[in-house]
Coordinates of C-alpha atoms and ligand atoms in Angstrom, one line a residue:
X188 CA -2.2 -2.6 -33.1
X189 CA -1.6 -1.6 -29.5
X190 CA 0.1 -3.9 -27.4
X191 CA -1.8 -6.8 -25.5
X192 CA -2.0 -5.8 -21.5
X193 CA -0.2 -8.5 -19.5
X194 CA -0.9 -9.4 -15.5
X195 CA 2.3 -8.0 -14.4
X196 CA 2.6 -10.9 -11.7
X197 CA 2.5 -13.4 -13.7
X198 CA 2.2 -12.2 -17.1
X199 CA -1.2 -13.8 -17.8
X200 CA -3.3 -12.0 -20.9
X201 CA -6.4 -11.7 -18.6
X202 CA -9.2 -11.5 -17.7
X203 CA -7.7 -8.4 -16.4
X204 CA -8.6 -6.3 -13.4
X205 CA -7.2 -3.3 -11.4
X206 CA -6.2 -3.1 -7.6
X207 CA -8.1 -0.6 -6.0
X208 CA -5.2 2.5 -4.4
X209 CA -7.2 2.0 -0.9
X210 CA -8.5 -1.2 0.0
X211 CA -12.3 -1.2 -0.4
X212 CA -13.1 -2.6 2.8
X213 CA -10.7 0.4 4.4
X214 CA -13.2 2.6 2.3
X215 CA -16.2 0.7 3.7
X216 CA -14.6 1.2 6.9
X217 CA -14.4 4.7 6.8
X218 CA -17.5 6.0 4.3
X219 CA -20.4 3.6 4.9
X220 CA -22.2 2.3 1.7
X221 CA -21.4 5.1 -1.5
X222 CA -24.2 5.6 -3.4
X223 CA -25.9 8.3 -5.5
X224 CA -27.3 9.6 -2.2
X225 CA -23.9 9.3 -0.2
X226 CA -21.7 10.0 -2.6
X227 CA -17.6 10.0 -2.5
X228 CA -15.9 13.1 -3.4
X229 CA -12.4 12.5 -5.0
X230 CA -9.5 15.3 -5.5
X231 CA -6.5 14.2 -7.6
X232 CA -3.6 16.9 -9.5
X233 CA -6.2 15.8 -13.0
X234 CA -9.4 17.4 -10.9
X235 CA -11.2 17.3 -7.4
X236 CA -14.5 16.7 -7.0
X237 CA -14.7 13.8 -8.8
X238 CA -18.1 12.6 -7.6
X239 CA -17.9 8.9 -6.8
X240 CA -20.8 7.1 -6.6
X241 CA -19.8 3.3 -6.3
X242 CA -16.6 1.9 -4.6
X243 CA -16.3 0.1 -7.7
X244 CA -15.5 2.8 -9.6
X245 CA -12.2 2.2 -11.5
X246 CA -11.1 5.7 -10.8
X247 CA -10.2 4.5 -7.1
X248 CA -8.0 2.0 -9.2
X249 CA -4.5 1.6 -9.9
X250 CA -4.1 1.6 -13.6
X251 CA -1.3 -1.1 -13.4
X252 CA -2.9 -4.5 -14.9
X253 CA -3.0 -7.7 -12.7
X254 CA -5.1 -10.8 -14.0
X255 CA -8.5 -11.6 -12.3
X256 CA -6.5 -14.8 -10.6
X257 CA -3.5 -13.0 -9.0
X258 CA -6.0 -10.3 -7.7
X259 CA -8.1 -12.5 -6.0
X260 CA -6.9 -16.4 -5.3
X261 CA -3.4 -15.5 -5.5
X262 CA -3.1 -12.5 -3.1
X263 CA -6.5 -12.7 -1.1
X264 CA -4.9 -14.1 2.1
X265 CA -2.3 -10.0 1.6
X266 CA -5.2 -8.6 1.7
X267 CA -7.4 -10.1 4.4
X268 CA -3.7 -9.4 6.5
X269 CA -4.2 -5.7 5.6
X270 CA -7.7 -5.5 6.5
X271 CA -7.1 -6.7 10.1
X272 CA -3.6 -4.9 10.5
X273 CA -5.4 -1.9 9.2
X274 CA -8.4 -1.7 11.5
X275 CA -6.7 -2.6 14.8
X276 CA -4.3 0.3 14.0
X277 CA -7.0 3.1 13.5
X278 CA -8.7 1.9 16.6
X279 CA -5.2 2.0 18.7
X280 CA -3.8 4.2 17.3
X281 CA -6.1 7.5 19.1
X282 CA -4.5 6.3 22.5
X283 CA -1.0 5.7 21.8
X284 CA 2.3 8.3 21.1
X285 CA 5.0 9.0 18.9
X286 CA 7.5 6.1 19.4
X287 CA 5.3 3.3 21.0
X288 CA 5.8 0.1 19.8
X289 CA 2.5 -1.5 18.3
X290 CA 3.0 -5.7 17.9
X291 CA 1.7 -7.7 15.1
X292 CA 0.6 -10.6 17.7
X293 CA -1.7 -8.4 19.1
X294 CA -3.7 -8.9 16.1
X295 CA -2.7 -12.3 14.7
X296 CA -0.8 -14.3 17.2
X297 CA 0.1 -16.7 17.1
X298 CA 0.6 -17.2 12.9
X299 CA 2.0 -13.1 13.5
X300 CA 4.9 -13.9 11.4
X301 CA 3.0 -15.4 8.3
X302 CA 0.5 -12.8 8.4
X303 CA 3.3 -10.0 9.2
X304 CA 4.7 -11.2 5.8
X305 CA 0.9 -11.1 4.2
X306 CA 0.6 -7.2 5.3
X307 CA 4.3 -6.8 3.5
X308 CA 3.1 -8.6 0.2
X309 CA -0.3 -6.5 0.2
X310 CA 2.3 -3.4 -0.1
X311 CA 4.3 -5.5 -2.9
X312 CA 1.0 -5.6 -5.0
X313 CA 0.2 -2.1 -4.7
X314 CA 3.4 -1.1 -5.2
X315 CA 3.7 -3.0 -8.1
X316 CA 0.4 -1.7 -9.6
X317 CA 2.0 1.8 -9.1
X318 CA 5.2 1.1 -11.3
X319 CA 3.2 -0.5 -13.8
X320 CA 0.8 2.0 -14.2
X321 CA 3.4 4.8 -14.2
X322 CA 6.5 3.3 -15.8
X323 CA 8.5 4.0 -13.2
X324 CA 12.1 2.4 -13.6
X325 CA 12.4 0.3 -11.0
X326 CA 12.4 -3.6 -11.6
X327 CA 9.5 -5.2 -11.0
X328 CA 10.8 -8.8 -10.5
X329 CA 11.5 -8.5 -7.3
X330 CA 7.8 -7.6 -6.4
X331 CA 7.0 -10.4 -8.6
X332 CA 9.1 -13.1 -6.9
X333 CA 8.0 -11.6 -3.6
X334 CA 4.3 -12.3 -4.4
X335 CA 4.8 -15.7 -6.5
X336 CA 7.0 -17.6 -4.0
X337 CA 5.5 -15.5 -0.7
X338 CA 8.8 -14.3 0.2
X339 CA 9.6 -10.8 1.5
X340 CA 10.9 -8.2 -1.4
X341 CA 14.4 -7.2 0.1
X342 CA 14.2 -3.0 -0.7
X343 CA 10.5 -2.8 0.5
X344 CA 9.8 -1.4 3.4
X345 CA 6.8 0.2 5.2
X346 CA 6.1 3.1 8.2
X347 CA 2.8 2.8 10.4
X348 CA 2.0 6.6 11.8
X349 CA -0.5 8.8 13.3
X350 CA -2.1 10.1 9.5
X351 CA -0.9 13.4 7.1
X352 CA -3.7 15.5 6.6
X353 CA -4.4 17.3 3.7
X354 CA -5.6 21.0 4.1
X355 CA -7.0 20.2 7.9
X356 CA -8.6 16.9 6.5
X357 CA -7.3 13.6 7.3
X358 CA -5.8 12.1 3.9
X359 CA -8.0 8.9 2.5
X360 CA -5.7 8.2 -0.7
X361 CA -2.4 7.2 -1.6
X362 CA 0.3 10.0 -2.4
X363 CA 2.5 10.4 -6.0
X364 CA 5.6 8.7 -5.7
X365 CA 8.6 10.4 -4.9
X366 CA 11.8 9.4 -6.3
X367 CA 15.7 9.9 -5.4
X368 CA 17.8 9.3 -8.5
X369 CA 21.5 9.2 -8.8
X370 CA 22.4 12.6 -10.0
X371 CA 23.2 13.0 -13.9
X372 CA 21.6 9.0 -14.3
X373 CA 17.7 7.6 -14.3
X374 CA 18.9 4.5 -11.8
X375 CA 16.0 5.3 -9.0
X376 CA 18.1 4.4 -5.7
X377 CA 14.6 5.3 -3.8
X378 CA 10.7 6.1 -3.8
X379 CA 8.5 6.9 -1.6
X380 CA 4.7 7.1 -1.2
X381 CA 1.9 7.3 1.1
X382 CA -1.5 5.5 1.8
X383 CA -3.7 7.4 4.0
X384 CA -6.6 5.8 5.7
X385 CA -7.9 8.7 8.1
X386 CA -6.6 8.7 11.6
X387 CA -3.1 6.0 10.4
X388 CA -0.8 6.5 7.6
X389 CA 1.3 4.1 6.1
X390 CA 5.1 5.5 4.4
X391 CA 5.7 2.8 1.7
X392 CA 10.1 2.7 0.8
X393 CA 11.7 1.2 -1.6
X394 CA 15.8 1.3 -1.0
X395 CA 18.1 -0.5 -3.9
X396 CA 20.8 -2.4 -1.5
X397 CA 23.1 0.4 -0.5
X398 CA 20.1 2.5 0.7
X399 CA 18.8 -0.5 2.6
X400 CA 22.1 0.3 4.8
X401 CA 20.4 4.4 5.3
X402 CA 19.6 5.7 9.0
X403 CA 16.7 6.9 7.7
X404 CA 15.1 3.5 7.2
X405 CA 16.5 2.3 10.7
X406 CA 12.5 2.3 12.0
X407 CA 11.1 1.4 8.8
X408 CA 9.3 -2.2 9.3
X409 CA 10.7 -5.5 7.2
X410 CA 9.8 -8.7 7.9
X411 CA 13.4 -10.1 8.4
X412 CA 13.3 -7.2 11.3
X413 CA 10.5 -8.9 13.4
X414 CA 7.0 -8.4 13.9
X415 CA 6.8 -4.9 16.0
X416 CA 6.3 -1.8 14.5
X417 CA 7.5 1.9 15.6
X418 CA 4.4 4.3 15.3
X419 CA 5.7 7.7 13.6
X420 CA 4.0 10.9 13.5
X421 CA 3.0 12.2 9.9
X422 CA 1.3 15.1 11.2
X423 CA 3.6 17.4 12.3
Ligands
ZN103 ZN1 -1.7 -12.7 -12.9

């Protein structure tokens, strides 16, 4: 008998359900209604081409299981964060540079921090769906706590930039992880991935605690670190 699926959040048996690798209302956003007559076209290292005919379609799904409760009541407030965060981004982002500073109360002032935290706790979910899905060896309790007691992870931080494109096209999707391990061990000190919503990119980091120290994550975003973000360019 294979072994029963568990909500990785809060290890509830189900109903189960699976968190979709770009929110659907970024999707909606971007594409319109899918249909049979407007379909979605979806490339991934299994095949591309995938026709997708409903946003619904578990195949824009993390396969990491999270119960019907945490992915709604539980972390609905992370997402309706992202949503905002996420749409005043791409609209600002087409007249702002390299560098600039974007602030969170711009879009949720004056409850910026709270919300701040929300878009950071979005990132834990997905994050977590990833490992889960892929058995990566990093610890999930941290995400867990993070989402349970609405707290920020401490290793988990994320990049807001001008978006990759992929071949000439701008990316819709989220990247494989990468991952830096301590030579000759499996211990993941870091990983690394990408969400791509056309025009803005997000760079999602975990660091254990001695890479939290790193220069390279000194304009990474946390929510101890304030509520203004430095916009990066993924293009180049
Ligand atoms: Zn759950």
């Amino acid at each position: 008998m294979s072994k029963r699926e568990r909500c990785w959040i809060c290890d509830s048996t189900g109903p189960l359900s699976k968190e979709h690798r770009v929110k659907r209302s970024d999707l909606q956003d971007l594409f319109g209604n899918v249909s049979a007559e407007h379909p979605l076209y979806l490339h991934n290292d299994a095949r591309r081409n995938q026709r997708i005919i409903s946003l619904k379609n578990d195949r824009l799904k993390s396969g990491g299981p999270i119960c019907i409760s945490c992915n709604s009541t539980r972390t609905q407030p992370h997402d309706e964060a992202w949503t905002k965060l996420s749409r005043a981004l791409r609209r600002r982002l087409p007249y702002m540079k390299a560098g600039q500073r974007f602030s969170g109360t711009n879009v949720f002032a004056p409850d910026t921090r709270r919300q701040m935290l929300n878009v950071h706790l979005y990132f834990a979910k997905l994050f977590g769906c990833h490992i889960a899905d892929l058995n990566v060896a990093i610890d999930l309790s941290p995400f867990r706590r993070a989402i349970l007691d609405s707290v920020a992870h401490p290793g988990l931080y994320l990049n807001f930039g001008f978006g990759l494109t992929d071949g000439g096209e701008p990316h819709v999707g989220t990247s494989d992880i990468e991952l830096v391990t301590k030579s000759g061990a499996n211990t993941i000190l870091a990983a690394t991935w990408f969400q791509g919503v056309a025009n803005l990119s997000v760079r999602v980091t975990f660091a254990d605690a001695e890479r939290q120290r790193l220069k390279s994550l000194a304009d990474a975003w946390h929510p101890d670190r304030g509520t203004s973000l430095r916009i990066v360019d993924y293009t180049r």
